[in-house]
Short mmCIF file of C-alpha atoms in Angstrom, two decimals:
data_model
loop_
_atom_site.label_atom_id
_atom_site.label_comp_id
_atom_site.label_asym_id
_atom_site.label_seq_id
_atom_site.Cartn_x
_atom_site.Cartn_y
_atom_site.Cartn_z
CA UNK U 1 0.03 -0.01 0.02
CA UNK U 2 1.52 3.19 -1.18
CA UNK U 3 2.08 6.21 1.32
CA UNK U 4 -0.54 9.08 0.87
CA UNK U 5 0.90 12.13 -0.90
CA UNK U 6 2.03 15.09 1.05
CA UNK U 7 -0.50 17.99 1.59
CA UNK U 8 -0.83 20.62 -1.16
CA UNK U 9 1.27 23.79 -0.60
CA UNK U 10 -1.69 26.01 -0.31
CA UNK U 11 -3.16 23.67 2.25
CA UNK U 12 -0.05 23.80 4.38
CA UNK U 13 0.00 27.64 4.28
CA UNK U 14 -3.53 27.89 5.35
CA UNK U 15 -2.98 25.28 8.18
CA UNK U 16 0.00 27.12 9.55
CA UNK U 17 -1.76 30.43 9.59
CA UNK U 18 -4.68 28.85 11.22
CA UNK U 19 -2.42 27.21 13.65
CA UNK U 20 -0.98 30.64 14.67
CA UNK U 21 -4.39 32.09 15.25
CA UNK U 22 -5.55 29.07 17.32
CA UNK U 23 -2.43 29.33 19.46
CA UNK U 24 -3.21 32.87 20.16
CA UNK U 25 -6.90 32.26 20.75
CA UNK U 26 -6.27 29.14 22.98
CA UNK U 27 -3.62 30.97 24.89
CA UNK U 28 -6.14 33.77 25.70
CA UNK U 29 -8.70 31.20 26.88
CA UNK U 30 -6.66 29.63 29.66
CA UNK U 31 -7.53 32.37 32.11
CA UNK U 32 -9.16 35.73 32.15
CA UNK U 33 -6.11 37.20 33.77
CA UNK U 34 -3.73 35.94 31.06
CA UNK U 35 -6.08 37.30 28.34
CA UNK U 36 -6.29 40.68 30.14
CA UNK U 37 -2.38 40.88 30.48
CA UNK U 38 -1.83 39.95 26.70
CA UNK U 39 -4.51 42.55 25.68
CA UNK U 40 -3.14 45.28 27.87
CA UNK U 41 0.43 44.48 26.90
CA UNK U 42 -0.39 44.54 23.20
CA UNK U 43 -2.42 47.79 23.48
CA UNK U 44 0.51 49.40 25.54
CA UNK U 45 3.08 48.20 23.02
CA UNK U 46 1.15 49.48 20.00
CA UNK U 47 0.54 52.81 21.88
CA UNK U 48 4.26 53.10 22.67
CA UNK U 49 5.21 52.16 19.01
CA UNK U 50 2.84 54.81 17.84
CA UNK U 51 4.20 57.38 20.26
CA UNK U 52 7.76 56.73 18.94
CA UNK U 53 6.52 56.94 15.30
CA UNK U 54 4.92 60.18 16.08
CA UNK U 55 8.07 61.56 17.76
CA UNK U 56 10.16 60.49 14.85
CA UNK U 57 7.66 62.06 12.29
CA UNK U 58 7.77 65.31 14.27
CA UNK U 59 11.61 65.50 13.81
CA UNK U 60 11.08 65.97 10.03
CA UNK U 61 12.88 69.02 8.97
CA UNK U 62 15.39 69.14 11.81
CA UNK U 63 18.98 68.73 11.26
CA UNK U 64 19.98 65.04 11.89
CA UNK U 65 16.40 63.81 11.67
CA UNK U 66 17.34 61.13 9.15
CA UNK U 67 20.22 60.18 11.28
CA UNK U 68 18.09 59.54 14.27
CA UNK U 69 15.81 57.50 12.09
CA UNK U 70 18.58 55.29 11.04
CA UNK U 71 19.70 54.68 14.53
CA UNK U 72 16.22 53.66 15.70
CA UNK U 73 15.90 51.26 12.65
CA UNK U 74 19.27 49.76 13.47
CA UNK U 75 18.18 49.28 17.06
CA UNK U 76 15.02 47.45 15.77
CA UNK U 77 17.19 45.11 13.67
CA UNK U 78 19.40 44.21 16.62
CA UNK U 79 16.47 43.60 18.72
CA UNK U 80 14.62 41.43 16.34
CA UNK U 81 17.73 39.35 15.73
CA UNK U 82 18.45 39.02 19.44
CA UNK U 83 15.13 38.38 20.93
CA UNK U 84 14.71 34.70 19.56
CA UNK U 85 17.92 33.85 21.21
CA UNK U 86 16.53 34.18 24.77
CA UNK U 87 12.70 34.25 24.12
CA UNK U 88 12.71 31.08 22.03
CA UNK U 89 10.90 28.93 24.47
CA UNK U 90 8.09 31.54 25.08
CA UNK U 91 6.96 31.40 21.39
CA UNK U 92 5.57 27.94 20.34
CA UNK U 93 5.15 28.86 16.75
CA UNK U 94 8.83 29.91 16.45
CA UNK U 95 10.10 26.26 16.89
CA UNK U 96 10.22 24.38 13.56
CA UNK U 97 11.17 21.16 15.21
CA UNK U 98 7.67 20.65 16.53
CA UNK U 99 6.59 20.02 12.87
CA UNK U 100 9.66 17.77 12.07
CA UNK U 101 7.70 14.58 12.15
CA UNK U 102 4.96 15.80 9.79
CA UNK U 103 5.05 15.13 5.98
CA UNK U 104 5.72 18.74 5.10
CA UNK U 105 7.85 20.12 2.23
CA UNK U 106 10.23 22.93 3.37
CA UNK U 107 9.11 25.60 0.75
CA UNK U 108 5.44 25.54 1.69
CA UNK U 109 6.28 25.33 5.31
CA UNK U 110 8.42 28.41 4.88
CA UNK U 111 5.60 30.29 3.18
CA UNK U 112 3.12 29.40 5.98
CA UNK U 113 5.50 30.14 8.67
CA UNK U 114 6.41 33.53 7.24
CA UNK U 115 2.73 34.58 6.89
CA UNK U 116 2.07 33.24 10.46
CA UNK U 117 4.84 35.21 11.75
CA UNK U 118 3.52 38.44 10.41
CA UNK U 119 0.42 37.99 12.67
CA UNK U 120 0.58 39.61 16.10
CA UNK U 121 1.29 42.84 17.66
CA UNK U 122 5.13 42.67 17.31
CA UNK U 123 5.18 43.03 13.47
CA UNK U 124 2.46 45.74 13.69
CA UNK U 125 4.53 47.76 16.25
CA UNK U 126 7.55 47.41 14.16
CA UNK U 127 5.83 48.71 11.08
CA UNK U 128 4.60 51.65 12.99
CA UNK U 129 8.04 52.52 14.14
CA UNK U 130 9.52 52.02 10.75
CA UNK U 131 6.81 54.26 9.22
CA UNK U 132 7.75 57.03 11.55
CA UNK U 133 11.51 56.57 10.89
CA UNK U 134 10.78 56.83 7.13
CA UNK U 135 8.71 60.09 7.71
CA UNK U 136 11.50 61.67 9.76
CA UNK U 137 13.84 62.02 6.72
CA UNK U 138 11.08 62.20 3.97
CA UNK U 139 10.94 65.17 1.63
CA UNK U 140 8.30 65.22 -1.15
CA UNK U 141 6.29 62.70 -3.26
CA UNK U 142 9.43 60.85 -4.37
CA UNK U 143 10.17 59.99 -0.61
CA UNK U 144 6.63 58.85 -0.15
CA UNK U 145 6.88 56.50 -3.19
CA UNK U 146 10.00 55.05 -2.01
CA UNK U 147 8.67 54.62 1.63
CA UNK U 148 5.70 52.66 0.28
CA UNK U 149 8.14 50.01 -0.79
CA UNK U 150 10.92 50.39 1.70
CA UNK U 151 8.92 50.31 4.97
CA UNK U 152 7.03 47.03 4.29
CA UNK U 153 10.39 45.54 2.88
CA UNK U 154 12.16 46.49 6.07
CA UNK U 155 9.35 45.18 8.26
CA UNK U 156 9.17 41.83 6.42
CA UNK U 157 12.98 41.51 6.58
CA UNK U 158 12.89 41.98 10.41
CA UNK U 159 10.46 39.15 10.70
CA UNK U 160 12.41 36.98 8.24
CA UNK U 161 15.61 37.77 10.26
CA UNK U 162 14.05 36.84 13.50
CA UNK U 163 12.67 33.53 12.15
CA UNK U 164 15.93 32.67 10.29
CA UNK U 165 17.90 33.05 13.52
CA UNK U 166 15.35 30.97 15.46
CA UNK U 167 15.33 28.15 12.71
CA UNK U 168 19.09 28.21 12.36
CA UNK U 169 19.62 27.60 16.15
CA UNK U 170 16.36 25.70 16.86
CA UNK U 171 18.04 22.67 18.31
CA UNK U 172 20.47 24.58 20.31
CA UNK U 173 17.79 26.80 21.76
CA UNK U 174 15.43 24.05 22.68
CA UNK U 175 18.27 22.21 24.55
CA UNK U 176 19.52 22.85 28.06
CA UNK U 177 22.47 24.67 26.84
CA UNK U 178 20.18 26.87 24.77
CA UNK U 179 18.21 27.66 27.90
CA UNK U 180 21.51 28.60 29.57
CA UNK U 181 22.34 30.82 26.66
CA UNK U 182 18.95 32.43 27.01
CA UNK U 183 19.89 33.42 30.52
CA UNK U 184 23.09 35.04 29.58
CA UNK U 185 21.61 36.62 26.41
CA UNK U 186 18.78 38.28 28.60
CA UNK U 187 21.33 39.66 30.95
CA UNK U 188 23.48 40.90 28.09
CA UNK U 189 20.61 42.46 26.32
CA UNK U 190 19.47 44.32 29.31
CA UNK U 191 23.01 45.71 29.80
CA UNK U 192 23.05 46.82 26.21
CA UNK U 193 19.63 48.31 26.36
CA UNK U 194 20.56 50.25 29.47
CA UNK U 195 23.79 51.52 27.77
CA UNK U 196 21.73 52.66 24.80
CA UNK U 197 19.38 54.41 27.10
CA UNK U 198 22.10 56.27 28.75
CA UNK U 199 23.58 57.29 25.36
CA UNK U 200 20.25 58.52 24.09
CA UNK U 201 19.68 60.49 27.34
CA UNK U 202 23.16 62.17 27.01
CA UNK U 203 22.38 62.97 23.28
CA UNK U 204 19.07 64.63 24.19
CA UNK U 205 20.79 66.77 26.69
CA UNK U 206 19.29 68.47 29.86
CA UNK U 207 15.63 69.56 29.93
CA UNK U 208 15.26 73.00 28.39
CA UNK U 209 18.16 72.63 26.06
CA UNK U 210 17.75 72.25 22.19
CA UNK U 211 17.62 68.87 20.75
CA UNK U 212 20.98 67.97 19.24
CA UNK U 213 21.04 65.00 16.93
CA UNK U 214 24.41 65.59 15.34
CA UNK U 215 26.23 62.95 17.52
CA UNK U 216 24.37 60.35 15.60
CA UNK U 217 25.90 61.43 12.19
CA UNK U 218 29.01 59.24 12.19
CA UNK U 219 27.25 56.07 13.18
CA UNK U 220 24.26 56.79 10.70
CA UNK U 221 26.71 57.40 7.86
CA UNK U 222 27.80 53.79 7.95
CA UNK U 223 24.45 52.09 9.01
CA UNK U 224 22.32 53.70 6.36
CA UNK U 225 23.97 51.52 3.77
CA UNK U 226 23.47 48.23 5.61
CA UNK U 227 20.21 46.34 4.83
CA UNK U 228 17.49 46.31 5.91
CA UNK U 229 18.18 49.82 7.23
CA UNK U 230 19.10 50.88 3.73
CA UNK U 231 15.56 50.07 2.42
CA UNK U 232 14.18 52.52 5.11
CA UNK U 233 16.76 55.24 4.26
CA UNK U 234 15.92 55.10 0.61
CA UNK U 235 12.82 57.40 1.32
CA UNK U 236 15.36 60.16 2.57
CA UNK U 237 17.81 59.56 -0.29
CA UNK U 238 14.95 59.94 -2.94
CA UNK U 239 13.70 63.09 -1.11
CA UNK U 240 17.17 64.52 -1.87
CA UNK U 241 16.89 63.68 -5.56
CA UNK U 242 19.27 60.79 -5.75
CA UNK U 243 16.90 58.35 -7.16
CA UNK U 244 19.53 55.84 -8.55
CA UNK U 245 21.18 55.60 -5.10
CA UNK U 246 17.76 55.17 -3.45
CA UNK U 247 16.95 52.38 -5.84
CA UNK U 248 20.33 50.72 -4.96
CA UNK U 249 19.38 50.98 -1.25
CA UNK U 250 16.06 49.22 -1.97
CA UNK U 251 17.86 46.62 -4.04
CA UNK U 252 20.26 45.88 -1.11
CA UNK U 253 17.22 45.45 1.11
CA UNK U 254 15.51 43.12 -1.34
CA UNK U 255 18.90 41.08 -1.68
CA UNK U 256 19.10 40.66 2.14
CA UNK U 257 15.52 39.43 2.28
CA UNK U 258 16.16 36.83 -0.37
CA UNK U 259 19.41 35.77 1.53
CA UNK U 260 17.37 35.36 4.84
CA UNK U 261 14.64 33.42 3.17
CA UNK U 262 17.31 31.05 1.64
CA UNK U 263 18.89 30.63 5.04
CA UNK U 264 15.61 30.03 6.71
CA UNK U 265 14.72 27.49 3.97
CA UNK U 266 18.14 25.71 4.24
CA UNK U 267 17.63 25.47 7.99
CA UNK U 268 14.20 23.91 7.59
CA UNK U 269 15.55 21.38 5.24
CA UNK U 270 18.27 20.49 7.51
CA UNK U 271 15.70 20.07 10.55
CA UNK U 272 13.52 17.88 8.37
CA UNK U 273 16.16 15.49 7.44
CA UNK U 274 18.93 15.60 9.96
CA UNK U 275 18.85 13.50 13.28
CA UNK U 276 18.97 15.46 16.54
CA UNK U 277 22.17 14.61 18.47
CA UNK U 278 21.63 17.03 21.43
CA UNK U 279 20.74 14.07 23.68
CA UNK U 280 23.89 12.00 22.85
CA UNK U 281 25.89 11.35 26.01
CA UNK U 282 29.16 13.27 26.11
CA UNK U 283 31.97 11.94 28.08
CA UNK U 284 32.96 14.03 31.02
CA UNK U 285 36.48 14.70 32.03
CA UNK U 286 37.90 13.24 35.21
CA UNK U 287 39.05 16.64 36.44
CA UNK U 288 35.53 17.59 37.41
CA UNK U 289 35.04 14.41 39.45
CA UNK U 290 38.28 15.21 41.23
CA UNK U 291 37.04 18.67 42.19
CA UNK U 292 34.23 17.14 44.42
CA UNK U 293 36.85 15.52 46.55
CA UNK U 294 37.23 18.95 48.38
CA UNK U 295 33.65 18.88 49.69
CA UNK U 296 33.00 17.62 53.15
CA UNK U 297 32.30 13.94 53.82
CA UNK U 298 29.00 12.46 54.53
CA UNK U 299 25.57 13.73 53.68
CA UNK U 300 26.63 17.40 53.87
CA UNK U 301 28.98 17.02 51.11
CA UNK U 302 26.65 14.98 49.03
CA UNK U 303 24.03 17.58 49.34
CA UNK U 304 26.47 20.37 48.43
CA UNK U 305 27.37 18.37 45.25
CA UNK U 306 23.74 17.88 44.33
CA UNK U 307 22.85 21.49 44.92
CA UNK U 308 25.83 22.76 42.83
CA UNK U 309 24.98 20.45 40.01
CA UNK U 310 21.38 21.86 40.15
CA UNK U 311 22.62 25.40 40.11
CA UNK U 312 24.70 24.70 36.99
CA UNK U 313 22.28 22.41 35.02
CA UNK U 314 18.77 23.34 36.06
CA UNK U 315 17.67 26.41 34.07
CA UNK U 316 15.58 27.98 36.68
CA UNK U 317 18.28 27.63 39.41
CA UNK U 318 20.97 29.04 36.90
CA UNK U 319 18.67 31.77 35.94
CA UNK U 320 18.15 32.80 39.70
CA UNK U 321 21.90 32.70 40.33
CA UNK U 322 23.01 34.77 37.31
CA UNK U 323 19.99 37.08 37.59
CA UNK U 324 21.20 38.07 41.13
CA UNK U 325 24.70 38.61 39.90
CA UNK U 326 23.54 40.44 36.83
CA UNK U 327 21.26 42.83 38.75
CA UNK U 328 24.18 43.60 41.03
CA UNK U 329 26.49 44.24 37.97
CA UNK U 330 23.93 46.45 36.30
CA UNK U 331 23.47 48.44 39.44
CA UNK U 332 27.28 48.91 39.86
CA UNK U 333 27.79 49.79 36.18
CA UNK U 334 25.03 52.50 36.38
CA UNK U 335 26.49 53.89 39.49
CA UNK U 336 29.92 54.25 37.99
CA UNK U 337 28.48 55.76 34.79
CA UNK U 338 26.35 58.26 36.59
CA UNK U 339 28.91 59.12 39.07
CA UNK U 340 27.43 57.89 42.40
CA UNK U 341 29.22 54.64 42.85
CA UNK U 342 30.26 53.50 46.24
CA UNK U 343 32.17 50.39 47.57
CA UNK U 344 29.15 49.67 49.73
CA UNK U 345 27.21 48.58 46.70
CA UNK U 346 28.85 45.22 47.34
CA UNK U 347 26.12 44.71 50.09
CA UNK U 348 23.63 44.20 47.24
CA UNK U 349 25.51 41.22 46.07
CA UNK U 350 25.40 39.73 49.57
CA UNK U 351 21.60 40.33 49.57
CA UNK U 352 20.84 38.97 46.15
CA UNK U 353 23.11 35.86 46.38
CA UNK U 354 21.88 35.07 49.83
CA UNK U 355 18.22 34.96 48.61
CA UNK U 356 19.24 31.88 46.49
CA UNK U 357 18.38 29.86 49.62
CA UNK U 358 14.75 30.75 49.22
CA UNK U 359 12.23 27.88 48.21
CA UNK U 360 15.04 25.28 48.30
CA UNK U 361 12.68 22.33 48.13
CA UNK U 362 10.11 23.77 45.58
CA UNK U 363 13.05 24.19 43.16
CA UNK U 364 13.67 20.39 43.31
CA UNK U 365 10.16 19.62 42.02
CA UNK U 366 9.02 16.11 41.89
CA UNK U 367 12.48 14.74 42.58
CA UNK U 368 12.14 16.09 46.16
CA UNK U 369 10.29 12.92 47.24
CA UNK U 370 13.48 10.88 46.93
CA UNK U 371 15.14 13.48 49.21
CA UNK U 372 12.20 13.43 51.66
CA UNK U 373 12.39 9.60 51.93
CA UNK U 374 15.90 10.01 53.50
CA UNK U 375 14.95 12.66 55.96
CA UNK U 376 14.38 10.48 59.10
CA UNK U 377 16.01 12.33 61.97
CA UNK U 378 16.63 15.82 62.96
CA UNK U 379 20.34 15.25 62.08
CA UNK U 380 19.41 14.45 58.56
CA UNK U 381 17.40 17.61 58.32
CA UNK U 382 20.30 19.76 59.65
CA UNK U 383 22.83 17.96 57.30
CA UNK U 384 20.39 18.62 54.20
CA UNK U 385 19.97 22.33 55.00
CA UNK U 386 23.68 22.73 55.96
CA UNK U 387 24.78 21.26 52.67
CA UNK U 388 22.64 23.55 50.72
CA UNK U 389 23.86 26.58 52.76
CA UNK U 390 27.37 25.59 52.17
CA UNK U 391 26.76 25.18 48.41
CA UNK U 392 25.34 28.67 48.27
CA UNK U 393 28.25 30.08 50.27
CA UNK U 394 30.81 28.30 48.06
CA UNK U 395 29.95 30.78 45.15
CA UNK U 396 28.45 33.66 46.97
CA UNK U 397 31.56 34.43 49.04
CA UNK U 398 34.02 34.60 46.25
CA UNK U 399 31.77 36.65 44.06
CA UNK U 400 31.04 39.06 46.78
CA UNK U 401 34.73 39.51 47.76
CA UNK U 402 35.78 39.84 43.93
CA UNK U 403 33.14 42.49 43.41
CA UNK U 404 34.17 44.40 46.41
CA UNK U 405 37.80 44.50 45.28
CA UNK U 406 36.49 45.68 41.73
CA UNK U 407 34.38 48.43 43.38
CA UNK U 408 37.19 49.54 45.57
CA UNK U 409 39.56 49.80 42.57
CA UNK U 410 36.88 51.75 40.52
CA UNK U 411 36.04 54.09 43.27
CA UNK U 412 39.37 54.38 44.88
CA UNK U 413 37.86 53.93 48.27
CA UNK U 414 40.21 51.22 49.56
CA UNK U 415 39.62 52.38 53.19
CA UNK U 416 35.94 51.55 52.85
CA UNK U 417 36.62 48.04 51.56
CA UNK U 418 36.99 46.29 54.92
CA UNK U 419 33.66 47.58 56.41
CA UNK U 420 31.85 47.17 53.20
CA UNK U 421 32.90 43.48 52.82
CA UNK U 422 32.08 42.83 56.53
CA UNK U 423 28.65 44.35 56.13
CA UNK U 424 27.99 42.33 52.79
CA UNK U 425 29.06 39.06 54.42
CA UNK U 426 26.79 39.83 57.29
CA UNK U 427 23.83 40.38 55.05
CA UNK U 428 24.78 37.29 53.01
CA UNK U 429 24.66 35.09 56.24
CA UNK U 430 21.41 36.66 57.41
CA UNK U 431 19.90 35.98 54.02
CA UNK U 432 20.92 32.38 53.97
CA UNK U 433 19.60 31.85 57.51
CA UNK U 434 16.25 33.47 56.63
CA UNK U 435 16.09 31.63 53.42
CA UNK U 436 16.38 28.29 55.04
CA UNK U 437 13.63 29.15 57.40
CA UNK U 438 11.32 30.50 54.74
CA UNK U 439 11.97 27.42 52.65
CA UNK U 440 10.44 25.24 55.43
CA UNK U 441 7.54 27.63 56.55
CA UNK U 442 6.44 29.14 53.30
CA UNK U 443 7.29 26.75 50.29
CA UNK U 444 5.73 27.29 47.01
CA UNK U 445 5.22 25.50 43.71
CA UNK U 446 7.50 25.97 40.77
CA UNK U 447 6.08 25.84 37.10
CA UNK U 448 6.02 22.61 35.45
CA UNK U 449 7.47 23.76 32.17
CA UNK U 450 10.96 24.16 33.57
CA UNK U 451 11.08 27.75 32.01
CA UNK U 452 13.70 30.08 33.25
CA UNK U 453 11.55 33.03 32.66
CA UNK U 454 8.83 31.92 35.26
CA UNK U 455 9.55 31.83 38.92
CA UNK U 456 6.31 30.35 40.38
CA UNK U 457 3.38 28.30 39.31
CA UNK U 458 -0.10 29.97 38.84
CA UNK U 459 -1.70 30.92 42.11
CA UNK U 460 1.57 31.09 44.08
CA UNK U 461 2.12 34.86 43.71
CA UNK U 462 1.26 35.63 47.23
CA UNK U 463 3.82 33.06 48.68
CA UNK U 464 6.35 34.28 46.14
CA UNK U 465 6.02 37.92 47.37
CA UNK U 466 6.11 36.72 50.98
CA UNK U 467 9.43 34.87 50.50
CA UNK U 468 10.99 37.65 48.50
CA UNK U 469 10.06 40.79 50.33
CA UNK U 470 9.61 39.16 53.67
CA UNK U 471 13.22 37.92 53.60
CA UNK U 472 14.51 41.17 52.35
CA UNK U 473 12.91 43.08 55.27
CA UNK U 474 14.07 40.35 57.73
CA UNK U 475 17.59 40.69 56.54
CA UNK U 476 17.54 44.44 57.06
CA UNK U 477 16.20 43.96 60.58
CA UNK U 478 18.57 41.22 61.34
CA UNK U 479 21.53 43.18 60.12
CA UNK U 480 20.75 46.30 62.19
CA UNK U 481 23.31 45.49 64.93
CA UNK U 482 26.14 45.47 62.48
CA UNK U 483 24.86 48.33 60.46
CA UNK U 484 24.31 50.38 63.54
CA UNK U 485 27.82 49.73 64.78
CA UNK U 486 29.18 50.81 61.42
CA UNK U 487 27.19 54.07 61.50
CA UNK U 488 28.46 54.60 65.06
CA UNK U 489 32.04 54.00 63.98
CA UNK U 490 31.76 56.15 61.00
CA UNK U 491 30.86 58.96 63.30
CA UNK U 492 34.35 58.63 64.83
CA UNK U 493 33.42 56.69 67.84
CA UNK U 494 35.29 53.43 66.88
CA UNK U 495 37.32 51.63 64.16
CA UNK U 496 35.23 50.90 61.12
CA UNK U 497 37.57 48.15 60.03
CA UNK U 498 36.22 46.03 62.92
CA UNK U 499 33.11 45.31 60.87
CA UNK U 500 35.30 42.98 58.64
CA UNK U 501 35.57 40.38 61.36
CA UNK U 502 32.32 41.22 63.15
CA UNK U 503 30.12 40.92 59.99
CA UNK U 504 31.11 37.51 58.91
CA UNK U 505 30.82 36.25 62.63
CA UNK U 506 27.37 37.70 62.94
CA UNK U 507 26.43 36.36 59.54
CA UNK U 508 27.67 32.85 60.46
CA UNK U 509 25.75 32.92 63.71
CA UNK U 510 22.54 33.82 61.59
CA UNK U 511 23.18 30.84 59.34
CA UNK U 512 23.57 28.40 62.23
CA UNK U 513 20.44 29.66 64.05
CA UNK U 514 18.45 29.70 60.89
CA UNK U 515 19.42 26.08 59.85
CA UNK U 516 18.84 24.98 63.46
CA UNK U 517 15.34 26.50 63.78
CA UNK U 518 14.40 25.35 60.19
CA UNK U 519 15.63 21.85 60.79
CA UNK U 520 13.50 21.56 63.79
CA UNK U 521 10.43 22.37 61.78
CA UNK U 522 11.35 20.51 58.66
CA UNK U 523 10.27 17.03 59.70
CA UNK U 524 6.95 18.09 60.95
CA UNK U 525 6.14 20.24 57.73
CA UNK U 526 7.65 17.45 55.40
CA UNK U 527 4.19 16.55 54.06
CA UNK U 528 3.12 19.93 53.14
CA UNK U 529 6.53 20.77 51.66
CA UNK U 530 6.45 17.55 49.56
CA UNK U 531 3.08 18.32 48.30
CA UNK U 532 4.07 21.90 47.26
CA UNK U 533 7.23 20.43 45.54
CA UNK U 534 5.50 17.81 43.43
CA UNK U 535 2.34 19.85 42.67
CA UNK U 536 2.10 20.97 39.02
#
């Protein structure tokens, strides 16, 4: 019996477009809250894009308006190219591997995917901003004629670029390493976005001063010849009467679109016929096994090893660790750029890294029942919590000390390094002690999809807020004795350097007391904690 023929190309296109619409509709049907958030987010995004477009259009006639439009278009290109790298798992329609087992030919699949990708508020917002950017440098009917072609061409190129990047890296981005890359990509994108914001603010100048767009000129002089920005800038070039050059810019944009579609098509063909080797077992070196020998013996060392493996391999755990470090680095970088940096910012590192002790057992998920089966005595509970605390301290202390040294070198305040480090280690110990206690008395369920972008399951928002803000307030209250002494010493009543030995000792005491109190409650609350951990 012969196999049925593959579906017609037009049927595939209609099916993929219908699939995108159904995904949007069914996603909104899950809950009224999710639908409200999506609608409000889409409306806000479109209004923000319309505001940017209107602002760009109002620049028409100013010196450097075309340069500003080119910079905005270039920022859009970078954003659309980078977003799939760390938001890949949140868009189900962007993953072509979901269709790999279906009898689909690559070319109809490409056409359907391209049309489906044009549906949604994202492409509409990009089209609005690009239209405003074209209007910023337009002059006369010739500019309008070229803009009619150039703006849609640039918008379609952005969508094709985004999907080509997603398809070319689909197997990497859907793997554990891809999720790790998404975490680093998100942090890097946040840093670059903040740097661009600071640059834009410095370009605008202080309130009341005239708008100066001339600093954009040297960058725009290069970017306007790079597609797809060149397709947008063709409207400005045509307005200046250089029609041949404007046509060349449009041709460059069209050539890029063709190249992106060919890349996308080649990636789809490879995904359809090439086996996935992402799950093949890779031999590990013996050096990593030797590193575990430095851990304590017994259950405490075993728990440390398990927790550190989770922190490196589990996407949510890794996202939490690197988000804490990233937030501290962003804050420190902003303080240095804006001129208010202080060595005492290292205290934020102690706070954020110490909060990694929150919801220890909820992070384990359904695997916690294997741990719970071994918790038979109070000593087992103490060793379990002690091993997890030691694991957090093993990376939190070096990061805190290193950041303190960097801040002292940048600010030149070497005299303040000792009390700042002492206070930071005090805060770190208080956060770990409170985190152990909150993990026992207020656990919450983690989402089942293992996404690093979600920190709690639906309905757990109250417990999440209690853990986060309750622990922060508790750390501030617990650290008052050391902080009070530092203020008293800073007034000239004592040596400030004494905080360096005092802070770590106080923090260590907080860790010991927190673990002891939490361990005493752990066995009694084990059924409730297990239910929260395995609930999905």
